[in-house]
mmCIF file of C-alpha atoms and ligand atoms in Angstrom:
data_model
loop_
_atom_site.group_PDB
_atom_site.id
_atom_site.type_symbol
_atom_site.label_atom_id
_atom_site.label_comp_id
_atom_site.label_asym_id
_atom_site.label_seq_id
_atom_site.Cartn_x
_atom_site.Cartn_y
_atom_site.Cartn_z
ATOM 1 C CA MET A 1 0.000 0.000 0.000
ATOM 2 C CA ASP A 2 1.026 3.613 -0.540
ATOM 3 C CA LYS A 3 1.629 5.670 2.546
ATOM 4 C CA LEU A 4 -1.602 7.362 3.595
ATOM 5 C CA ILE A 5 -2.311 10.835 2.198
ATOM 6 C CA ILE A 6 -4.454 12.775 4.656
ATOM 7 C CA THR A 7 -6.276 15.800 3.253
ATOM 8 C CA SER A 8 -7.662 18.401 5.591
ATOM 9 C CA ALA A 9 -10.678 20.344 4.279
ATOM 10 C CA LEU A 10 -10.665 23.288 6.626
ATOM 11 C CA THR A 11 -13.786 25.333 6.049
ATOM 12 C CA GLY A 12 -15.626 24.641 2.757
ATOM 13 C CA ALA A 13 -18.833 26.389 1.824
ATOM 14 C CA ILE A 14 -21.518 24.347 3.534
ATOM 15 C CA THR A 15 -20.710 24.472 7.236
ATOM 16 C CA VAL A 16 -21.784 27.824 8.718
ATOM 17 C CA PRO A 17 -20.221 29.574 11.733
ATOM 18 C CA SER A 18 -23.311 29.005 13.930
ATOM 19 C CA GLN A 19 -22.626 25.276 13.763
ATOM 20 C CA SER A 20 -19.190 25.456 15.342
ATOM 21 C CA GLU A 21 -17.050 28.070 17.049
ATOM 22 C CA HIS A 22 -14.058 26.163 15.650
ATOM 23 C CA LEU A 23 -14.933 26.760 11.985
ATOM 24 C CA PRO A 24 -12.175 29.039 10.669
ATOM 25 C CA PHE A 25 -13.299 31.887 8.411
ATOM 26 C CA ARG A 26 -10.847 34.751 8.971
ATOM 27 C CA THR A 27 -7.921 34.413 6.586
ATOM 28 C CA GLU A 28 -5.379 34.153 9.417
ATOM 29 C CA ASP A 29 -7.465 31.494 11.178
ATOM 30 C CA ILE A 30 -7.715 29.391 8.005
ATOM 31 C CA ILE A 31 -3.938 29.630 7.602
ATOM 32 C CA GLY A 32 -3.423 28.851 11.308
ATOM 33 C CA ASP A 33 -5.539 25.700 11.053
ATOM 34 C CA ALA A 34 -3.692 24.635 7.887
ATOM 35 C CA ILE A 35 -0.349 24.870 9.687
ATOM 36 C CA LYS A 36 -1.607 22.861 12.677
ATOM 37 C CA CYS A 37 -3.157 20.224 10.400
ATOM 38 C CA ALA A 38 0.087 19.887 8.443
ATOM 39 C CA GLU A 39 1.979 19.448 11.717
ATOM 40 C CA ALA A 40 -0.564 16.802 12.754
ATOM 41 C CA GLY A 41 -0.020 14.785 9.560
ATOM 42 C CA ALA A 42 -2.073 16.284 6.725
ATOM 43 C CA ALA A 43 -0.095 16.224 3.468
ATOM 44 C CA SER A 44 -2.760 18.136 1.535
ATOM 45 C CA ILE A 45 -4.897 21.117 2.513
ATOM 46 C CA HIS A 46 -8.168 21.742 0.643
ATOM 47 C CA ILE A 47 -9.073 25.422 0.747
ATOM 48 C CA HIS A 48 -12.088 27.650 0.200
ATOM 49 C CA ALA A 49 -12.232 31.397 0.800
ATOM 50 C CA ARG A 50 -14.595 33.023 3.282
ATOM 51 C CA ASN A 51 -15.597 36.611 3.841
ATOM 52 C CA PRO A 52 -13.366 37.407 6.829
ATOM 53 C CA GLU A 53 -16.001 39.727 8.324
ATOM 54 C CA ASN A 54 -19.050 37.480 8.508
ATOM 55 C CA GLY A 55 -17.841 34.011 7.483
ATOM 56 C CA ALA A 56 -19.932 33.774 4.290
ATOM 57 C CA PRO A 57 -18.433 31.675 1.469
ATOM 58 C CA SER A 58 -16.501 33.849 -0.972
ATOM 59 C CA SER A 59 -15.046 33.416 -4.450
ATOM 60 C CA ASP A 60 -12.678 36.395 -4.079
ATOM 61 C CA PRO A 61 -9.435 35.235 -5.722
ATOM 62 C CA GLU A 62 -7.398 37.665 -3.592
ATOM 63 C CA ILE A 63 -8.534 35.887 -0.427
ATOM 64 C CA VAL A 64 -7.749 32.494 -1.981
ATOM 65 C CA TYR A 65 -4.297 33.840 -2.894
ATOM 66 C CA GLN A 66 -3.655 35.153 0.643
ATOM 67 C CA ILE A 67 -4.635 31.810 2.153
ATOM 68 C CA ALA A 68 -2.495 29.787 -0.270
ATOM 69 C CA LYS A 69 0.470 32.106 0.223
ATOM 70 C CA GLY A 70 0.147 31.988 4.022
ATOM 71 C CA ILE A 71 0.106 28.193 3.939
ATOM 72 C CA LYS A 72 3.119 28.006 1.642
ATOM 73 C CA ALA A 73 5.098 30.415 3.832
ATOM 74 C CA ASN A 74 4.692 28.095 6.800
ATOM 75 C CA THR A 75 4.441 24.500 5.553
ATOM 76 C CA ASP A 76 5.282 22.439 2.484
ATOM 77 C CA ALA A 77 1.807 20.852 2.420
ATOM 78 C CA VAL A 78 0.143 20.471 -0.964
ATOM 79 C CA VAL A 79 -2.524 23.140 -1.469
ATOM 80 C CA CYS A 80 -5.682 22.002 -3.252
ATOM 81 C CA ILE A 81 -7.905 24.933 -4.231
ATOM 82 C CA THR A 82 -11.635 24.424 -4.559
ATOM 83 C CA THR A 83 -13.375 25.060 -7.847
ATOM 84 C CA GLY A 84 -16.628 23.826 -6.286
ATOM 85 C CA GLY A 85 -17.093 27.128 -4.518
ATOM 86 C CA GLY A 86 -20.437 27.721 -2.841
ATOM 87 C CA MET A 87 -24.100 28.389 -3.540
ATOM 88 C CA GLY A 88 -24.758 31.262 -5.929
ATOM 89 C CA MET A 89 -21.320 31.234 -7.600
ATOM 90 C CA THR A 90 -20.998 30.725 -11.356
ATOM 91 C CA PRO A 91 -18.446 28.255 -12.790
ATOM 92 C CA GLN A 92 -16.364 31.277 -13.857
ATOM 93 C CA ASP A 93 -16.394 32.666 -10.276
ATOM 94 C CA ARG A 94 -15.440 29.249 -8.978
ATOM 95 C CA LEU A 95 -12.364 29.031 -11.211
ATOM 96 C CA ARG A 96 -10.872 32.435 -10.363
ATOM 97 C CA GLY A 97 -8.829 31.430 -7.309
ATOM 98 C CA ALA A 98 -7.270 28.397 -8.989
ATOM 99 C CA ALA A 99 -6.545 30.305 -12.227
ATOM 100 C CA LEU A 100 -4.748 33.010 -10.242
ATOM 101 C CA CYS A 101 -2.722 30.688 -7.992
ATOM 102 C CA LYS A 102 -2.024 27.771 -10.372
ATOM 103 C CA PRO A 103 -1.831 25.278 -7.488
ATOM 104 C CA GLU A 104 -0.631 21.698 -7.707
ATOM 105 C CA LEU A 105 -4.197 20.446 -7.184
ATOM 106 C CA ALA A 106 -7.686 21.878 -7.652
ATOM 107 C CA SER A 107 -11.022 20.177 -7.142
ATOM 108 C CA PHE A 108 -12.962 19.145 -10.265
ATOM 109 C CA ASN A 109 -16.611 18.293 -9.608
ATOM 110 C CA LEU A 110 -17.904 15.548 -11.839
ATOM 111 C CA GLY A 111 -21.602 16.271 -12.258
ATOM 112 C CA SER A 112 -24.681 18.315 -11.429
ATOM 113 C CA MET A 113 -26.779 17.291 -8.445
ATOM 114 C CA ASN A 114 -29.040 18.359 -5.606
ATOM 115 C CA PHE A 115 -26.717 19.450 -2.805
ATOM 116 C CA SER A 116 -28.592 20.226 0.363
ATOM 117 C CA MET A 117 -28.108 20.808 4.048
ATOM 118 C CA HIS A 118 -31.546 22.287 4.715
ATOM 119 C CA PRO A 119 -32.356 19.832 7.581
ATOM 120 C CA VAL A 120 -29.648 21.625 9.625
ATOM 121 C CA ALA A 121 -31.723 24.824 9.573
ATOM 122 C CA LYS A 122 -34.440 23.425 11.858
ATOM 123 C CA ARG A 123 -32.045 23.169 14.795
ATOM 124 C CA PHE A 124 -30.645 26.672 14.420
ATOM 125 C CA ASN A 125 -34.061 28.225 13.866
ATOM 126 C CA LYS A 126 -34.592 27.184 17.505
ATOM 127 C CA LEU A 127 -31.080 27.895 18.837
ATOM 128 C CA GLY A 128 -30.540 31.127 16.884
ATOM 129 C CA TRP A 129 -28.071 32.043 14.152
ATOM 130 C CA ASN A 130 -24.817 33.985 14.609
ATOM 131 C CA SER A 131 -25.172 36.020 11.395
ATOM 132 C CA ASP A 132 -28.032 37.165 9.196
ATOM 133 C CA TRP A 133 -26.912 35.432 5.997
ATOM 134 C CA GLU A 134 -26.760 31.939 7.471
ATOM 135 C CA LYS A 135 -30.497 31.133 7.751
ATOM 136 C CA ASP A 136 -31.255 32.041 4.115
ATOM 137 C CA TYR A 137 -28.127 30.291 2.909
ATOM 138 C CA VAL A 138 -28.774 27.005 4.701
ATOM 139 C CA GLU A 139 -32.523 26.961 3.969
ATOM 140 C CA GLY A 140 -31.768 27.969 0.362
ATOM 141 C CA THR A 141 -29.878 24.738 -0.236
ATOM 142 C CA LYS A 142 -33.282 22.993 -0.379
ATOM 143 C CA ASN A 143 -33.636 24.356 -3.913
ATOM 144 C CA PHE A 144 -29.954 24.380 -4.835
ATOM 145 C CA ILE A 145 -28.654 22.474 -7.802
ATOM 146 C CA PHE A 146 -24.865 22.162 -7.754
ATOM 147 C CA SER A 147 -24.268 22.766 -11.427
ATOM 148 C CA ASN A 148 -21.436 20.957 -13.205
ATOM 149 C CA THR A 149 -22.688 20.495 -16.751
ATOM 150 C CA PHE A 150 -20.638 18.868 -19.498
ATOM 151 C CA GLY A 151 -20.212 22.380 -20.912
ATOM 152 C CA SER A 152 -18.738 23.729 -17.702
ATOM 153 C CA MET A 153 -16.673 20.578 -17.087
ATOM 154 C CA GLU A 154 -15.004 21.234 -20.449
ATOM 155 C CA ILE A 155 -14.133 24.744 -19.247
ATOM 156 C CA PHE A 156 -12.769 23.393 -15.952
ATOM 157 C CA ALA A 157 -10.655 20.862 -17.868
ATOM 158 C CA GLU A 158 -9.293 23.464 -20.298
ATOM 159 C CA THR A 159 -8.461 25.947 -17.538
ATOM 160 C CA MET A 160 -6.676 23.343 -15.435
ATOM 161 C CA LYS A 161 -4.708 22.121 -18.457
ATOM 162 C CA GLU A 162 -3.744 25.696 -19.362
ATOM 163 C CA HIS A 163 -2.392 26.357 -15.851
ATOM 164 C CA ASN A 164 -0.833 22.928 -15.355
ATOM 165 C CA ILE A 165 -3.106 22.133 -12.410
ATOM 166 C CA ARG A 166 -3.745 18.494 -11.552
ATOM 167 C CA PRO A 167 -7.492 17.899 -11.026
ATOM 168 C CA GLU A 168 -8.712 16.223 -7.887
ATOM 169 C CA PHE A 169 -11.908 14.644 -9.212
ATOM 170 C CA GLU A 170 -14.812 14.874 -6.759
ATOM 171 C CA ALA A 171 -17.266 12.019 -7.303
ATOM 172 C CA TYR A 172 -20.498 12.155 -5.279
ATOM 173 C CA ASP A 173 -22.258 9.262 -6.953
ATOM 174 C CA VAL A 174 -21.653 6.375 -9.330
ATOM 175 C CA GLY A 175 -22.848 8.342 -12.371
ATOM 176 C CA HIS A 176 -20.069 10.855 -11.790
ATOM 177 C CA LEU A 177 -17.514 8.156 -12.525
ATOM 178 C CA HIS A 178 -19.306 7.453 -15.798
ATOM 179 C CA ASN A 179 -19.140 11.205 -16.548
ATOM 180 C CA LEU A 180 -15.376 11.103 -16.015
ATOM 181 C CA HIS A 181 -15.148 8.053 -18.238
ATOM 182 C CA PHE A 182 -17.055 9.937 -20.959
ATOM 183 C CA LEU A 183 -14.691 12.923 -20.713
ATOM 184 C CA VAL A 184 -11.751 10.559 -21.053
ATOM 185 C CA LYS A 185 -13.257 8.883 -24.129
ATOM 186 C CA GLN A 186 -13.785 12.342 -25.647
ATOM 187 C CA GLY A 187 -10.078 13.111 -25.143
ATOM 188 C CA ILE A 188 -10.905 15.988 -22.776
ATOM 189 C CA ILE A 189 -9.190 14.413 -19.772
ATOM 190 C CA GLU A 190 -6.261 12.041 -19.486
ATOM 191 C CA GLY A 191 -5.316 9.631 -16.696
ATOM 192 C CA PRO A 192 -4.001 8.648 -14.295
ATOM 193 C CA PHE A 193 -6.644 10.102 -11.998
ATOM 194 C CA TRP A 194 -6.786 11.296 -8.393
ATOM 195 C CA ILE A 195 -10.372 10.742 -7.300
ATOM 196 C CA GLN A 196 -11.995 11.918 -4.086
ATOM 197 C CA PHE A 197 -15.110 9.880 -3.269
ATOM 198 C CA VAL A 198 -17.342 12.431 -1.524
ATOM 199 C CA LEU A 199 -19.999 10.304 0.115
ATOM 200 C CA GLY A 200 -22.988 11.345 2.191
ATOM 201 C CA VAL A 201 -24.087 14.645 0.628
ATOM 202 C CA LEU A 202 -27.884 14.965 0.663
ATOM 203 C CA GLY A 203 -28.344 14.560 -3.095
ATOM 204 C CA GLY A 204 -25.531 12.050 -3.660
ATOM 205 C CA ILE A 205 -24.761 8.465 -2.685
ATOM 206 C CA THR A 206 -24.675 7.606 1.045
ATOM 207 C CA ALA A 207 -21.532 7.314 3.171
ATOM 208 C CA GLU A 208 -21.984 3.609 3.830
ATOM 209 C CA PRO A 209 -19.368 0.873 3.328
ATOM 210 C CA ARG A 210 -21.410 -0.712 0.525
ATOM 211 C CA SER A 211 -21.601 2.664 -1.291
ATOM 212 C CA LEU A 212 -17.844 3.058 -1.129
ATOM 213 C CA MET A 213 -17.394 -0.510 -2.399
ATOM 214 C CA MET A 214 -19.678 0.288 -5.332
ATOM 215 C CA MET A 215 -17.669 3.410 -6.162
ATOM 216 C CA ILE A 216 -14.393 1.458 -6.064
ATOM 217 C CA ASP A 217 -15.789 -1.435 -8.127
ATOM 218 C CA THR A 218 -17.116 1.018 -10.722
ATOM 219 C CA ALA A 219 -13.853 2.959 -10.913
ATOM 220 C CA ASP A 220 -11.842 -0.282 -11.201
ATOM 221 C CA ARG A 221 -14.081 -1.412 -14.058
ATOM 222 C CA LEU A 222 -14.016 1.917 -15.922
ATOM 223 C CA PHE A 223 -10.398 2.978 -15.458
ATOM 224 C CA GLY A 224 -8.475 -0.069 -14.195
ATOM 225 C CA ALA A 225 -7.234 -0.109 -10.590
ATOM 226 C CA GLU A 226 -3.716 0.802 -11.703
ATOM 227 C CA ASN A 227 -4.858 4.015 -13.404
ATOM 228 C CA TYR A 228 -6.223 5.901 -10.443
ATOM 229 C CA LYS A 229 -5.680 6.652 -6.771
ATOM 230 C CA TRP A 230 -8.609 7.313 -4.508
ATOM 231 C CA SER A 231 -9.369 9.109 -1.300
ATOM 232 C CA VAL A 232 -12.645 9.217 0.602
ATOM 233 C CA ILE A 233 -14.566 11.693 2.697
ATOM 234 C CA GLY A 234 -17.724 10.753 4.579
ATOM 235 C CA VAL A 235 -19.948 13.766 5.130
ATOM 236 C CA GLY A 236 -21.265 14.060 8.689
ATOM 237 C CA TYR A 237 -20.573 12.243 11.939
ATOM 238 C CA PRO A 238 -19.752 9.397 12.441
ATOM 239 C CA MET A 239 -19.589 8.670 8.704
ATOM 240 C CA GLU A 240 -16.407 10.698 8.318
ATOM 241 C CA PHE A 241 -14.601 8.204 10.568
ATOM 242 C CA HIS A 242 -16.267 5.128 9.101
ATOM 243 C CA MET A 243 -15.084 6.148 5.634
ATOM 244 C CA ALA A 244 -11.652 7.170 6.966
ATOM 245 C CA SER A 245 -11.227 3.721 8.502
ATOM 246 C CA MET A 246 -12.092 2.096 5.189
ATOM 247 C CA GLY A 247 -9.664 4.344 3.343
ATOM 248 C CA VAL A 248 -6.939 3.333 5.785
ATOM 249 C CA ILE A 249 -7.497 -0.423 5.581
ATOM 250 C CA MET A 250 -8.239 -0.623 1.854
ATOM 251 C CA GLY A 251 -5.178 1.241 0.626
ATOM 252 C CA GLY A 252 -7.063 4.393 -0.322
ATOM 253 C CA HIS A 253 -6.459 7.818 1.159
ATOM 254 C CA VAL A 254 -8.517 9.958 3.531
ATOM 255 C CA ARG A 255 -9.978 13.436 3.769
ATOM 256 C CA VAL A 256 -11.363 14.938 6.969
ATOM 257 C CA GLY A 257 -12.205 18.453 8.106
ATOM 258 C CA LEU A 258 -14.823 20.876 9.348
ATOM 259 C CA GLU A 259 -15.902 21.432 5.737
ATOM 260 C CA ASP A 260 -17.841 18.181 5.983
ATOM 261 C CA ASN A 261 -18.167 17.171 9.654
ATOM 262 C CA ILE A 262 -18.095 19.170 12.873
ATOM 263 C CA PHE A 263 -17.909 16.400 15.495
ATOM 264 C CA ILE A 264 -14.939 14.493 16.877
ATOM 265 C CA ARG A 265 -17.122 12.302 19.115
ATOM 266 C CA ARG A 266 -20.857 12.172 19.761
ATOM 267 C CA ARG A 267 -22.006 15.710 20.678
ATOM 268 C CA GLU A 268 -18.399 16.956 21.010
ATOM 269 C CA LEU A 269 -17.287 19.623 18.567
ATOM 270 C CA ALA A 270 -14.117 18.928 16.606
ATOM 271 C CA THR A 271 -11.224 21.124 15.616
ATOM 272 C CA ASN A 272 -9.508 20.682 12.268
ATOM 273 C CA PRO A 273 -6.205 19.458 13.766
ATOM 274 C CA GLY A 274 -8.159 17.166 16.121
ATOM 275 C CA LEU A 275 -9.774 15.463 13.112
ATOM 276 C CA VAL A 276 -6.383 14.887 11.478
ATOM 277 C CA GLU A 277 -4.981 13.537 14.753
ATOM 278 C CA LYS A 278 -7.857 11.053 14.985
ATOM 279 C CA VAL A 279 -7.121 9.703 11.486
ATOM 280 C CA VAL A 280 -3.445 9.418 12.402
ATOM 281 C CA ARG A 281 -4.429 7.360 15.477
ATOM 282 C CA ILE A 282 -6.626 5.065 13.360
ATOM 283 C CA ALA A 283 -3.822 4.652 10.807
ATOM 284 C CA ASN A 284 -1.262 3.949 13.543
ATOM 285 C CA GLU A 285 -3.462 1.209 14.978
ATOM 286 C CA MET A 286 -3.676 -0.357 11.505
ATOM 287 C CA GLU A 287 0.074 0.106 10.912
ATOM 288 C CA ARG A 288 -0.496 2.246 7.845
ATOM 289 C CA GLU A 289 2.234 4.841 7.504
ATOM 290 C CA ILE A 290 1.372 8.496 6.934
ATOM 291 C CA ALA A 291 2.650 10.253 3.781
ATOM 292 C CA THR A 292 4.631 13.462 4.102
ATOM 293 C CA PRO A 293 3.858 16.228 1.583
ATOM 294 C CA ALA A 294 6.944 15.143 -0.405
ATOM 295 C CA GLU A 295 5.682 11.560 -0.488
ATOM 296 C CA ALA A 296 2.194 12.725 -1.470
ATOM 297 C CA ARG A 297 3.741 14.658 -4.377
ATOM 298 C CA GLU A 298 5.474 11.509 -5.522
ATOM 299 C CA ILE A 299 2.373 9.330 -5.179
ATOM 300 C CA LEU A 300 0.224 11.858 -7.092
ATOM 301 C CA ASN A 301 2.939 12.997 -9.479
ATOM 302 C CA LEU A 302 2.480 16.690 -8.705
ATOM 303 C CA LYS A 303 4.399 19.545 -10.292
ATOM 304 C CA GLY A 304 5.914 20.806 -7.004
ATOM 305 C CA LEU A 305 5.735 23.985 -4.949
ATOM 306 C CA ASP A 306 8.249 25.786 -7.194
ATOM 307 C CA ASN A 307 5.713 25.743 -9.977
ATOM 308 C CA VAL A 308 2.737 27.403 -8.294
ATOM 309 C CA ASP A 309 1.885 31.118 -8.506
ATOM 310 C CA PHE A 310 1.448 32.013 -4.859
HETATM 311 N N1 KMH B 401 -17.657 19.855 0.733
HETATM 312 C C1 KMH B 401 -17.774 18.856 -0.269
HETATM 313 C C2 KMH B 401 -19.039 18.096 -0.045
HETATM 314 C C3 KMH B 401 -15.252 21.366 -3.810
HETATM 315 O O1 KMH B 401 -14.705 22.070 -2.986
HETATM 316 O O2 KMH B 401 -14.975 21.358 -4.996
HETATM 317 C C4 KMH B 401 -17.688 19.444 -1.612
HETATM 318 C C5 KMH B 401 -16.368 19.939 -2.079
HETATM 319 C C6 KMH B 401 -16.398 20.496 -3.426
HETATM 320 O O3 KMH B 401 -15.344 19.834 -1.432
HETATM 321 ZN ZN1 ZN B 402 -14.488 21.899 -0.870
#
């Protein structure tokens, strides 16, 4: 087995500050968490920008740049910049940060889907929200379609090729793997692939062991096991740790972070470094070694920190 690549997804665009006091949204706090996660064992840091004033998801490329630069100044972790963005952003908005920074990795979402967290709103309608935008944002996901058409996927592919960015393919359901296969057959994308199985989004496949097995079986059949590496993230608690454990024992890789899950144990809020530390403990118990950023670069064949623009 390869050494284990741990990705930390620090803040994302679905968790809102009312859900956790530990969710970083100020630029310096996002950078601070990235440094601590890298020290804890994360080889890759998945970043989104937030409005530093109120914590709302942002597509401002300047903020993305500041975050990426702050991480690079303090760690050699791989920086993976989102192109998934958040609700209300166009594909062009979503690409701006990656196009400016030309990172080693950027997310590449493999299909359109419902993408909802509206059940969370019920709880905070009772408890109260920290900021005005949160209620509308969370409730608004009930009617949100996360748009990744074939037209926009072509644009994502062209832009990433132009800037020599390796895509991290985000697959939320089995059909997304067939979409990737189609893009490959069309000559739009070439292997080998780095695929993140994002399981448990309301609108995608569940974060259950049998769902992950189906994703792996499908990817093996479409691409051949030797032509791709996979990582998994289970959205929500305790699914994040169930999927992490499977990633560890099956030779895949693992993503964790407050972007997708806010608990470390039942009813106990997590911190980003705490989530990485928990995966390291699971991996240690299973005698799976943890990859350094340098080893992750080798495993994923990345262009290196000297070739990014931040
Ligand atoms: N938070 C994940 C469910 C992206 O950034 O491109 C979605 C995600 C997408 O990570
Ligand atoms: Zn993300």
